[in-house]
């Protein structure tokens, strides 16, 4: 017994010392990151929501269970280890007393049953994991495997470790049944089976009991050390990462640029003192560092990334792993307390410390520029990540540094930025052109000139594409016609409207973004805008969720939400049948980023004759058109075009029409359809339209309404 106690305690002290040292090292490394007071503030503000997220996402495994087979296997393993904490308590108790049982519950049959049930469940879970890993072996599947690029050797070691935890547990419990030391009279069915097997060994069961209790503790303690040195650290820190992530799902507005925790003021910023985005790994905030340490290398993000899927060098998983490996390799440099200590470091550490974060093969950068600039900001990676890693923050941070400090970005995007600065729109058109679409209507649309009167219910934010791009202008006219037909009193800013700044911000040019945003907020405030309806999801997202950071607070709605409401209220009645098979493409910044999935579908459901059919990748799993993240303004030279990939999927449903709710998607998908038509792969009649255009086609032309007090008519659709 004394030997049992001594060995058990020595093992425990050694393991905790090694694991504790490693955790302290990780903590110090995380502390080299920038402060992130806004994350602490957010947790303080929403304790109930955060508690719910911990319950549903961490304990309930909500995100993991979206992938049914691996999700169930993970949930069984996770829940199993929670229940098996009881067996660890019992193993430690057994060190000191052969007849140990947990006070109160330690002899209840159902507790013994539950422990064995979850021991078996964990075994089932790890067998499933092993099969999944064999089926998606990156050596055979190459890029297609979601484990491509992951450290697969460590994953196999962990599976072996978990197997040993369960095996040693069942063996010592089986031996205890034979020695009379087992606390549960019945219920522990799996232990009883093992006990039955061991029974012929007679008195040797005493030795087996002691040996396997110690082996059980040794395996668990070895596992504890291994966890702190591997991707399985997520077992400990995933709940913390989830706690400090944005709600919901880690997706949300981009954060303003911060230096030492304070929002950067461009007029007062000092390039020598302040941090401009992420130019080195220690420019990440501690939350960014926590992201790196939390990655489980599961590859779910990679498998959903449109850039990765279409053969580009970007993988959101590899961005995290490349930054993590670099941070760990540079850590001795970051943690060295003095110049002397840094000078004494091995050359390999000093070389790592000098690596640029972005650089091509010649520059030995941590991340290749083609990875950085391939991102469309679609959010599929963040949505999918079970531990709420926020890849877009990392990518945006690095883009900010490249644009603002290095002036290094795809040259073709320079024209767009110049046009935004000089003309307020990406095409560089004159501001008077913004109101030209109005002249093509057969009714008046008031253009705001001074404060908006109380009779104006909505300010219609048209957006650059909606005002200036020919295909998107058709949507704009359809929306205006529908609002007019429904008797909604609305006005537009016309020439006073500028780009929201979204393309500049998503590209990393926070300076141009804040210039445009402040100008727009001033215009909106002078007009006294309260309720805004936006037709472009990028404008919708920026005004609704990012302008509040600069003091612009408005009630913003997307046109599909407003139109769906008008149909539901009976103010718009689609009557003309559209006998077509129509597949709806979810715009990323409407669907995934802002959770508007239902209204566009509700509109389509109300149009008689429409046979709506979903693509395989839809709603939360919608696949990007390729335009977001300022990609609309960059060449797509590597791999398959993302819009072509999306249209190939749409063609799989044999549609007559593809509908959407975003001018960017309209243009990107329209271009891909045109290419398919010219190669004979799509029927000539196939078209891409906005849901508003569909509704406008089907809408009844109401009887002329009586003239309103200002003399204008409120009837007649005028829809395009
Ligand atoms: S935001 Fe979209 S494109 Fe960018 S890394 Fe994530 S999944 Fe890939
Ligand atoms: S970032 Fe998230 S989804 Fe991607 S590999 Fe890591 S844990 Fe998995």
XYZ file of C-alpha atoms and ligand atoms in Angstrom:
736
model
C 0.000 0.000 0.000
C 2.811 2.426 0.933
C 4.534 1.770 -2.397
C 1.242 2.429 -4.171
C 0.929 5.802 -2.387
C 4.551 6.825 -2.969
C 4.611 5.951 -6.681
C 1.191 7.541 -7.283
C 2.117 10.779 -5.539
C 5.577 11.036 -7.106
C 4.065 10.576 -10.578
C 1.476 13.250 -9.808
C 3.974 15.807 -8.520
C 6.314 15.298 -11.497
C 3.471 15.483 -14.059
C 1.927 18.591 -12.535
C 5.341 20.260 -12.374
C 6.028 19.605 -16.078
C 2.513 20.531 -17.218
C 2.421 23.591 -14.946
C 5.773 24.825 -16.282
C 4.490 24.480 -19.835
C 1.210 26.277 -19.033
C 3.137 29.116 -17.389
C 5.306 29.385 -20.512
C 2.179 29.499 -22.710
C 0.610 32.124 -20.462
C 3.711 34.314 -20.679
C 3.746 33.917 -24.460
C 0.082 34.931 -24.645
C 0.903 37.989 -22.530
C 3.353 39.199 -25.196
C 0.256 39.905 -27.337
C -1.549 43.225 -27.420
C -4.198 44.072 -24.821
C -7.810 43.456 -25.874
C -9.951 45.302 -23.302
C -12.983 45.151 -25.599
C -13.109 41.365 -25.192
C -13.241 41.622 -21.402
C -15.848 44.351 -21.686
C -18.025 42.207 -23.972
C -17.956 39.331 -21.483
C -18.937 41.685 -18.676
C -21.814 43.036 -20.753
C -23.381 39.709 -21.763
C -22.876 37.207 -18.929
C -26.174 35.393 -19.560
C -25.486 34.997 -23.286
C -21.967 33.791 -22.558
C -23.236 31.258 -20.028
C -25.694 29.979 -22.633
C -22.891 29.654 -25.194
C -20.789 27.655 -22.749
C -23.714 25.340 -22.122
C -24.731 24.866 -25.761
C -21.403 25.075 -27.555
C -18.901 23.687 -25.058
C -20.967 21.246 -23.008
C -23.662 20.670 -25.654
C -21.078 20.436 -28.481
C -23.499 22.339 -30.757
C -21.060 23.219 -33.527
C -19.375 19.822 -33.529
C -22.678 17.998 -33.804
C -23.352 19.735 -37.134
C -20.972 17.125 -38.543
C -23.022 14.132 -37.490
C -20.572 11.189 -37.351
C -17.390 12.934 -36.130
C -19.597 15.219 -34.026
C -21.238 12.331 -32.172
C -17.844 10.625 -31.732
C -16.379 13.818 -30.250
C -19.399 14.405 -28.034
C -19.181 10.850 -26.661
C -15.477 11.284 -25.929
C -15.985 14.716 -24.354
C -18.956 13.731 -22.205
C -17.192 10.466 -21.391
C -14.199 12.296 -19.956
C -16.465 14.497 -17.836
C -18.145 11.413 -16.335
C -14.817 9.623 -15.995
C -13.532 12.350 -13.662
C -15.333 10.207 -11.067
C -13.048 7.284 -11.891
C -9.952 9.478 -11.537
C -11.145 10.458 -8.049
C -11.648 6.764 -7.315
C -8.170 5.848 -8.596
C -6.576 8.444 -6.299
C -8.761 7.249 -3.402
C -7.653 3.677 -4.108
C -4.028 4.750 -3.599
C -4.824 5.336 0.041
C -7.550 2.795 0.766
C -8.354 -0.471 -1.007
C -12.028 -0.033 -0.150
C -12.321 3.598 -1.184
C -15.652 4.859 -2.501
C -16.753 8.403 -3.303
C -18.752 9.689 -0.316
C -22.552 9.431 -0.702
C -22.745 8.261 -4.335
C -19.705 5.981 -4.500
C -21.622 2.704 -4.091
C -24.746 3.501 -6.086
C -25.213 0.996 -8.896
C -26.288 3.623 -11.422
C -23.053 5.562 -10.868
C -21.049 2.411 -11.622
C -23.261 1.816 -14.665
C -22.787 5.391 -15.911
C -19.000 5.184 -15.529
C -18.864 1.975 -17.541
C -21.352 3.228 -20.114
C -19.198 6.255 -20.856
C -16.000 4.208 -20.792
C -17.502 2.107 -23.594
C -18.809 5.257 -25.323
C -15.301 6.740 -25.320
C -13.966 3.522 -26.849
C -16.655 3.728 -29.563
C -15.709 7.387 -30.118
C -12.005 6.715 -30.614
C -12.671 3.763 -32.928
C -14.838 6.100 -35.038
C -12.069 8.715 -35.042
C -9.559 6.102 -36.155
C -11.803 5.048 -39.048
C -12.378 8.689 -40.082
C -8.645 9.365 -40.010
C -7.913 6.271 -42.096
C -10.604 7.218 -44.612
C -9.351 10.824 -44.950
C -5.655 10.068 -44.843
C -3.927 13.105 -46.368
C -1.248 10.846 -47.864
C -3.929 9.279 -50.045
C -6.472 12.084 -50.365
C -4.016 14.981 -50.706
C -5.587 18.455 -50.519
C -9.063 16.955 -50.406
C -8.479 15.632 -46.897
C -9.465 18.063 -44.163
C -6.430 16.772 -42.258
C -4.027 17.902 -45.012
C -1.386 19.995 -43.261
C -2.398 18.863 -39.738
C 0.055 17.123 -37.409
C -1.516 13.684 -37.799
C 1.143 11.776 -35.800
C 0.130 13.562 -32.590
C -3.520 12.773 -33.259
C -2.759 9.029 -33.466
C -0.769 9.248 -30.227
C -3.751 10.810 -28.483
C -6.083 8.107 -29.751
C -3.646 5.541 -28.349
C -3.465 7.485 -25.058
C -7.264 7.570 -24.711
C -7.443 3.853 -25.477
C -4.897 3.174 -22.730
C -6.878 5.305 -20.244
C -9.986 3.193 -20.839
C -8.118 -0.119 -21.030
C -6.253 0.389 -17.734
C -9.463 1.618 -16.105
C -11.497 -1.452 -17.038
C -8.671 -3.844 -16.098
C -8.146 -2.451 -12.591
C -11.908 -2.312 -11.990
C -12.238 -5.907 -13.227
C -9.441 -6.985 -10.870
C -11.113 -5.076 -8.000
C -14.297 -7.088 -8.515
C -12.249 -10.259 -8.005
C -10.388 -8.928 -4.917
C -13.581 -7.605 -3.319
C -12.313 -3.991 -3.438
C -14.802 -2.775 -6.048
C -17.261 -0.255 -4.566
C -20.233 -0.998 -6.849
C -22.240 -4.157 -6.033
C -23.758 -4.115 -9.522
C -24.292 -1.890 -12.564
C -20.671 -1.697 -13.811
C -21.363 -4.077 -16.681
C -18.119 -3.630 -18.640
C -15.932 -3.984 -15.535
C -17.874 -7.138 -14.664
C -17.067 -8.639 -18.082
C -13.350 -7.870 -17.611
C -13.542 -9.222 -14.052
C -14.994 -12.428 -15.449
C -12.013 -12.732 -17.822
C -9.515 -12.087 -15.020
C -11.208 -14.357 -12.487
C -9.189 -17.493 -13.390
C -5.999 -15.638 -12.336
C -7.095 -15.865 -8.681
C -4.799 -14.107 -6.152
C -2.850 -12.456 -8.961
C -5.780 -10.061 -9.165
C -4.308 -8.168 -6.150
C -1.139 -7.438 -8.100
C -3.112 -6.625 -11.249
C -5.265 -4.192 -9.262
C -2.266 -2.275 -7.874
C -0.327 -2.322 -11.144
C -3.229 -1.089 -13.238
C -4.305 1.602 -10.767
C -0.761 2.986 -11.047
C -0.751 2.508 -14.825
C -4.124 4.232 -15.041
C -2.723 7.245 -13.145
C 0.510 7.169 -15.165
C -1.405 7.215 -18.453
C -3.684 10.032 -17.293
C -0.736 12.083 -16.024
C 1.234 11.398 -19.200
C -1.820 12.503 -21.139
C -1.942 15.682 -19.049
C 1.645 16.518 -20.017
C 1.025 15.627 -23.663
C -2.057 17.864 -23.751
C -0.042 20.914 -22.780
C 2.505 20.256 -25.534
C 0.052 19.483 -28.360
C -3.048 20.619 -30.189
C -5.000 18.825 -27.461
C -4.415 21.874 -25.344
C -7.848 22.801 -26.680
C -9.309 20.487 -24.020
C -8.250 23.097 -21.452
C -8.488 26.402 -23.327
C -11.336 25.969 -25.822
C -13.967 27.141 -23.285
C -11.871 30.281 -22.663
C -11.523 30.986 -26.391
C -15.263 30.513 -26.883
C -15.952 32.820 -23.930
C -13.946 35.687 -25.435
C -15.081 35.226 -29.054
C -17.654 37.453 -30.709
C -21.269 36.405 -30.388
C -22.833 34.669 -32.218
C -20.498 32.137 -33.795
C -17.391 34.298 -33.725
C -18.711 36.293 -36.708
C -19.443 39.979 -36.479
C -18.188 43.445 -37.294
C -14.504 43.966 -37.939
C -12.827 45.529 -34.943
C -11.300 48.994 -35.239
C -7.504 49.138 -35.361
C -6.076 49.158 -31.866
C -2.646 49.943 -30.544
C -1.839 48.986 -26.958
C -5.528 48.357 -26.422
C -6.676 51.821 -27.534
C -8.504 52.536 -30.786
C -5.964 54.057 -33.164
C -6.477 57.703 -34.024
C -4.883 58.179 -37.447
C -4.285 61.872 -36.868
C -2.276 61.278 -33.716
C -0.779 57.858 -34.453
C 3.000 57.539 -34.290
C 4.380 55.007 -36.800
C 7.397 54.355 -34.538
C 5.352 53.712 -31.409
C 1.958 52.462 -32.498
C 0.920 49.097 -33.846
C -0.594 49.219 -37.356
C -2.270 45.871 -37.850
C -0.241 42.673 -37.584
C 3.322 43.108 -38.810
C 4.832 40.606 -36.400
C 3.351 37.829 -34.340
C 3.429 39.804 -31.098
C 1.137 42.386 -32.735
C -1.675 39.872 -32.300
C -3.884 40.547 -29.315
C -3.842 37.980 -26.517
C -7.151 36.737 -27.948
C -5.369 36.239 -31.267
C -2.635 34.289 -29.458
C -5.296 32.253 -27.691
C -6.795 31.422 -31.110
C -3.450 29.994 -32.206
C -3.101 27.810 -29.130
C -6.706 26.587 -29.311
C -6.732 25.217 -32.869
C -7.556 21.502 -32.850
C -6.260 21.058 -36.419
C -9.593 19.437 -37.307
C -9.641 21.080 -40.749
C -13.366 21.845 -40.730
C -12.565 25.457 -41.691
C -10.330 24.347 -44.544
C -12.973 22.045 -45.984
C -15.473 24.935 -46.248
C -13.114 27.659 -47.469
C -13.995 28.705 -51.037
C -10.408 29.736 -51.713
C -9.022 26.389 -50.551
C -11.713 24.343 -52.272
C -10.970 26.043 -55.603
C -7.252 25.284 -55.415
C -5.808 28.500 -54.023
C -2.909 28.465 -51.560
C -5.067 29.787 -48.712
C -6.230 27.447 -45.981
C -7.667 29.124 -42.874
C -6.342 26.222 -40.816
C -2.821 26.666 -42.188
C -2.929 30.416 -41.496
C -3.521 29.567 -37.837
C -0.961 26.751 -37.765
C 1.715 28.769 -39.582
C 1.260 31.653 -37.136
C 1.250 29.247 -34.184
C 4.394 27.394 -35.261
C 6.117 30.725 -35.844
C 4.986 32.075 -32.443
C 6.295 28.971 -30.667
C 9.595 29.084 -32.553
C 9.998 32.798 -31.832
C 8.874 32.456 -28.195
C 12.387 32.248 -26.629
C 13.161 35.571 -28.319
C 9.894 37.152 -27.156
C 10.319 35.864 -23.618
C 13.996 36.728 -23.258
C 14.208 39.413 -20.600
C 17.089 41.472 -21.996
C 19.153 42.240 -25.089
C 21.962 40.106 -23.654
C 19.610 37.148 -23.263
C 18.364 37.637 -26.825
C 21.930 37.838 -28.151
C 22.727 34.522 -26.470
C 19.865 32.679 -28.185
C 20.613 30.011 -30.816
C 20.868 31.279 -34.407
C 17.751 29.346 -35.414
C 15.644 31.359 -32.931
C 17.162 34.650 -34.078
C 16.478 33.754 -37.720
C 12.869 32.908 -36.850
C 12.508 36.202 -34.997
C 13.566 38.079 -38.110
C 11.194 36.309 -40.514
C 8.637 38.687 -42.032
C 5.096 37.644 -41.322
C 4.162 38.016 -44.991
C 6.648 37.182 -47.707
C 7.093 34.956 -50.732
C 9.626 32.140 -51.007
C 12.581 34.511 -51.397
C 11.617 36.496 -48.313
C 10.945 33.331 -46.234
C 7.725 34.866 -44.935
C 5.585 32.993 -42.450
C 2.609 33.401 -44.778
C 2.733 33.763 -48.553
C 1.058 36.883 -49.996
C -1.132 34.662 -52.211
C -2.590 33.110 -49.059
C -3.315 36.488 -47.550
C -4.964 38.012 -50.600
C -7.084 34.981 -51.546
C -9.534 35.474 -48.684
C -13.067 36.619 -49.529
C -14.004 37.265 -45.878
C -16.909 34.882 -46.451
C -16.850 33.719 -42.823
C -17.246 30.007 -43.613
C -14.124 29.210 -41.570
C -15.279 31.100 -38.496
C -18.793 29.675 -38.773
C -17.447 26.149 -38.958
C -14.752 26.341 -36.292
C -15.897 24.401 -33.209
C -13.710 26.500 -30.908
C -14.623 29.926 -32.346
C -11.286 30.873 -33.837
C -11.681 34.197 -35.663
C -9.590 33.777 -38.799
C -10.890 36.967 -40.413
C -9.358 39.071 -37.628
C -5.935 37.563 -38.300
C -6.238 38.022 -42.057
C -7.526 41.586 -41.747
C -4.818 42.476 -39.243
C -2.105 41.265 -41.607
C -3.745 43.014 -44.573
C -3.850 46.267 -42.592
C -0.120 46.128 -41.970
C 0.632 45.244 -45.593
C -1.521 48.071 -46.962
C -0.838 50.823 -44.433
C 2.828 50.202 -43.625
C 4.305 48.185 -46.482
C 2.052 49.464 -49.299
C 2.150 45.884 -50.513
C -1.109 44.658 -52.035
C -2.359 43.401 -55.408
C -1.719 46.249 -57.836
C -5.093 45.960 -59.562
C -6.821 46.974 -56.306
C -4.923 50.288 -56.277
C -7.307 51.806 -58.833
C -10.295 50.893 -56.682
C -8.719 52.546 -53.634
C -7.841 55.661 -55.618
C -11.393 55.870 -56.952
C -12.813 55.535 -53.453
C -10.641 58.378 -52.221
C -11.300 60.712 -55.118
C -14.840 59.852 -56.267
C -16.409 57.927 -53.388
C -17.119 54.819 -55.464
C -14.932 51.958 -56.715
C -15.553 52.675 -60.418
C -14.481 56.317 -60.234
C -17.731 57.597 -61.756
C -18.992 61.114 -61.164
C -21.354 61.544 -58.228
C -24.157 62.870 -60.450
C -24.344 59.409 -62.047
C -25.646 58.024 -58.759
C -29.119 59.390 -59.392
C -29.405 58.493 -63.078
C -31.386 55.305 -62.387
C -34.180 57.455 -60.971
C -34.757 59.068 -64.355
C -35.515 55.635 -65.799
C -38.576 55.208 -63.540
C -42.096 56.371 -64.250
C -42.591 57.775 -60.743
C -40.772 60.234 -58.544
C -38.173 59.193 -55.996
C -37.370 62.005 -53.571
C -33.669 62.786 -53.283
C -32.765 64.012 -49.807
C -31.726 67.630 -49.700
C -31.555 68.680 -46.060
C -33.258 66.962 -43.111
C -35.662 64.165 -43.949
C -39.299 64.956 -43.151
C -41.228 62.775 -40.672
C -43.327 61.405 -43.542
C -40.275 59.559 -44.927
C -40.324 56.102 -43.375
C -37.156 54.681 -44.922
C -33.985 56.045 -46.368
C -33.159 53.709 -49.267
C -29.362 53.161 -49.221
C -28.727 52.252 -52.862
C -24.993 51.431 -52.711
C -22.377 51.986 -55.408
C -23.215 48.882 -57.433
C -26.957 49.511 -57.119
C -26.528 53.029 -58.447
C -23.800 52.554 -61.037
C -23.592 48.953 -62.261
C -26.061 48.116 -65.026
C -27.183 44.700 -63.747
C -27.454 45.865 -60.142
C -29.383 48.952 -61.273
C -32.198 46.639 -62.391
C -32.473 45.414 -58.792
C -32.471 48.978 -57.508
C -35.316 49.914 -59.848
C -37.253 46.782 -58.885
C -36.913 47.605 -55.167
C -37.927 51.223 -55.718
C -40.927 50.062 -57.771
C -42.009 47.597 -55.102
C -41.703 50.135 -52.291
C -43.659 52.595 -54.386
C -46.325 49.967 -55.145
C -46.652 49.119 -51.456
C -47.065 52.766 -50.560
C -43.837 52.919 -48.531
C -42.661 56.484 -48.231
C -38.935 56.464 -48.960
C -36.160 58.728 -50.157
C -32.603 58.340 -51.398
C -29.418 60.316 -50.831
C -28.569 60.339 -54.548
C -25.266 62.149 -55.223
C -24.702 62.633 -51.461
C -24.277 58.888 -50.937
C -20.712 57.488 -50.991
C -19.268 54.033 -50.758
C -19.676 52.750 -47.191
C -15.951 51.969 -47.245
C -16.449 48.207 -47.018
C -14.078 47.266 -49.876
C -11.343 49.497 -48.430
C -11.811 48.108 -44.925
C -11.908 44.468 -45.990
C -8.762 45.056 -48.004
C -7.010 46.457 -44.974
C -7.154 50.183 -45.706
C -8.721 51.333 -42.457
C -7.681 54.897 -43.197
C -9.796 55.181 -46.373
C -12.625 53.277 -44.670
C -12.807 55.657 -41.729
C -12.669 58.660 -44.046
C -15.658 57.394 -46.079
C -17.531 56.118 -43.045
C -17.229 59.408 -41.176
C -18.373 61.304 -44.252
C -21.426 59.045 -44.624
C -22.281 59.220 -40.930
C -22.172 63.006 -41.158
C -24.475 62.929 -44.195
C -26.877 60.500 -42.540
C -26.946 62.485 -39.305
C -27.529 65.761 -41.132
C -30.407 64.108 -42.987
C -31.734 62.795 -39.675
C -31.889 59.219 -41.018
C -33.376 56.753 -38.563
C -34.531 53.763 -40.582
C -32.421 52.637 -43.510
C -33.180 49.933 -46.063
C -30.061 48.706 -47.852
C -30.008 46.579 -50.986
C -26.362 45.526 -50.740
C -25.492 43.115 -47.882
C -22.020 44.675 -47.636
C -23.559 48.133 -47.105
C -26.149 46.577 -44.767
C -23.439 44.924 -42.672
C -21.214 47.993 -42.596
C -23.882 50.536 -41.689
C -25.714 48.305 -39.233
C -22.772 46.710 -37.451
C -19.620 48.703 -38.127
C -20.782 52.334 -38.201
C -21.791 52.171 -34.508
C -18.041 51.933 -33.761
C -17.790 55.470 -35.183
C -20.948 56.781 -33.570
C -23.378 56.066 -36.428
C -26.397 54.281 -34.977
C -29.322 53.512 -37.261
C -32.022 50.914 -37.637
C -30.927 49.077 -40.764
C -32.853 46.450 -42.674
C -32.051 44.540 -45.862
C -34.442 44.915 -48.758
C -35.398 41.223 -48.670
C -36.466 41.635 -45.026
C -38.600 44.658 -45.829
C -40.137 43.107 -48.950
C -40.932 39.858 -47.112
C -42.685 41.920 -44.445
C -44.653 43.885 -47.042
C -45.788 40.616 -48.639
C -46.732 39.165 -45.247
C -48.708 42.334 -44.451
C -50.607 42.083 -47.728
C -49.163 45.344 -49.004
C -47.573 43.480 -51.914
C -49.358 40.540 -53.512
C -47.496 38.410 -56.041
C -50.071 37.068 -58.488
C -48.457 36.440 -61.878
C -47.100 32.896 -61.866
C -43.420 32.301 -62.532
C -43.338 28.656 -63.526
C -39.621 28.123 -62.998
C -37.177 26.060 -61.010
C -35.240 28.612 -58.989
C -32.256 28.073 -56.751
C -31.340 30.754 -54.231
C -27.720 31.685 -53.559
C -27.093 32.977 -50.007
C -24.871 36.083 -50.023
C -22.259 35.596 -47.271
C -22.734 39.042 -45.733
C -26.503 38.631 -45.633
C -26.729 34.994 -44.584
C -23.754 33.788 -42.592
C -22.606 37.172 -41.297
C -26.075 38.528 -40.444
C -28.250 35.391 -40.197
C -30.798 36.603 -42.794
C -31.691 33.269 -44.359
C -35.480 33.162 -44.286
C -36.885 36.413 -45.795
C -35.572 35.863 -49.360
C -36.922 32.310 -49.266
C -40.266 33.519 -47.909
C -40.594 35.921 -50.825
C -39.900 33.137 -53.320
C -42.428 30.874 -51.591
C -45.110 33.506 -52.071
C -44.537 33.830 -55.828
C -46.984 31.439 -57.545
C -45.402 28.754 -59.695
C -41.870 29.046 -58.263
C -40.272 25.680 -57.545
C -37.560 26.594 -55.071
C -34.715 24.127 -54.777
C -31.715 24.330 -52.513
C -28.126 23.845 -53.488
C -26.172 21.393 -51.359
C -24.202 24.256 -49.777
C -26.830 26.686 -48.517
C -27.779 28.843 -45.520
C -24.998 28.662 -42.858
C -22.977 26.520 -45.241
C -23.594 28.774 -48.265
C -20.665 28.969 -50.683
C -19.213 32.376 -51.526
C -19.512 33.982 -54.999
C -15.883 35.132 -54.739
C -16.445 38.906 -54.445
C -16.132 39.673 -50.728
C -13.022 40.789 -48.890
C -12.403 43.239 -51.786
C -11.764 40.222 -54.056
C -14.256 41.808 -56.478
C -11.456 44.240 -57.355
C -8.600 41.748 -57.655
C -7.699 39.287 -60.388
C -8.343 35.615 -59.653
C -5.322 33.980 -61.254
C -4.894 30.801 -59.191
C -7.097 27.687 -59.283
C -10.679 27.454 -60.426
C -12.746 30.635 -60.322
C -14.936 30.666 -57.202
C -17.968 31.955 -59.114
C -17.582 29.089 -61.612
C -17.473 26.573 -58.767
C -20.678 28.053 -57.355
C -22.438 28.037 -60.724
C -21.384 24.427 -61.302
C -23.145 23.580 -58.063
C -26.194 25.622 -59.046
C -26.341 23.892 -62.445
C -26.545 20.589 -60.585
C -30.109 21.588 -59.615
C -30.984 22.260 -63.294
C -32.421 25.698 -62.546
C -34.283 28.043 -64.910
C -33.203 30.977 -62.763
C -30.666 31.605 -60.016
C -31.783 34.173 -57.474
C -29.817 36.088 -54.872
C -29.974 39.195 -52.696
C -26.674 40.988 -53.336
C -25.399 43.081 -56.243
C -21.887 41.608 -55.911
C -23.258 38.064 -56.132
C -25.463 39.130 -59.033
C -22.436 40.328 -60.997
C -20.122 37.435 -60.077
C -22.685 34.712 -60.727
C -23.917 36.517 -63.848
C -20.375 36.515 -65.257
C -19.995 32.804 -64.543
C -23.354 32.027 -66.172
C -22.380 34.052 -69.246
C -19.156 32.021 -69.534
C -21.126 28.779 -69.140
C -23.560 29.854 -71.838
C -20.796 30.651 -74.288
C -19.240 27.234 -73.693
C -22.638 25.563 -74.125
C -22.726 24.269 -70.529
C -25.760 26.325 -69.510
C -29.031 26.918 -71.311
C -29.394 30.260 -73.061
C -32.451 31.185 -70.998
C -30.711 30.796 -67.624
C -30.454 34.081 -65.781
C -29.318 35.417 -62.436
C -31.708 37.848 -60.752
C -32.284 39.447 -57.387
C -35.241 38.158 -55.375
C -36.684 41.680 -55.676
C -36.756 41.323 -59.469
C -38.682 38.050 -59.146
C -41.209 39.662 -56.853
C -41.555 42.668 -59.115
C -42.334 40.405 -62.070
C -45.068 38.667 -60.152
C -46.606 41.627 -58.432
C -50.124 42.826 -59.202
C -50.383 46.336 -60.530
C -52.681 47.914 -57.966
C -55.444 50.249 -58.895
C -54.336 53.887 -58.877
C -54.537 55.196 -55.348
C -55.885 58.589 -54.456
C -53.353 61.381 -54.718
C -51.401 62.031 -51.513
C -51.458 65.514 -49.920
C -48.246 66.550 -51.710
C -49.842 65.677 -55.033
C -47.785 62.590 -55.837
C -49.408 59.264 -56.596
C -48.886 56.276 -54.374
C -50.127 53.575 -56.765
C -48.583 51.796 -59.788
C -45.715 49.384 -59.446
C -43.176 50.776 -61.837
C -41.138 47.714 -61.014
C -38.398 46.789 -63.431
S -13.205 33.959 -44.671
Fe -13.787 32.524 -46.305
S -12.200 32.781 -47.871
Fe -11.397 33.703 -45.989
S -10.221 32.075 -45.037
Fe -12.280 31.994 -44.157
S -13.371 30.509 -45.429
Fe -11.523 31.081 -46.562
S -9.245 26.792 -36.991
Fe -10.992 25.782 -36.016
S -11.980 24.637 -37.695
Fe -9.923 25.205 -38.402
S -8.643 23.488 -37.924
Fe -8.473 24.870 -36.183
S -10.084 24.206 -34.759
Fe -10.532 23.232 -36.719
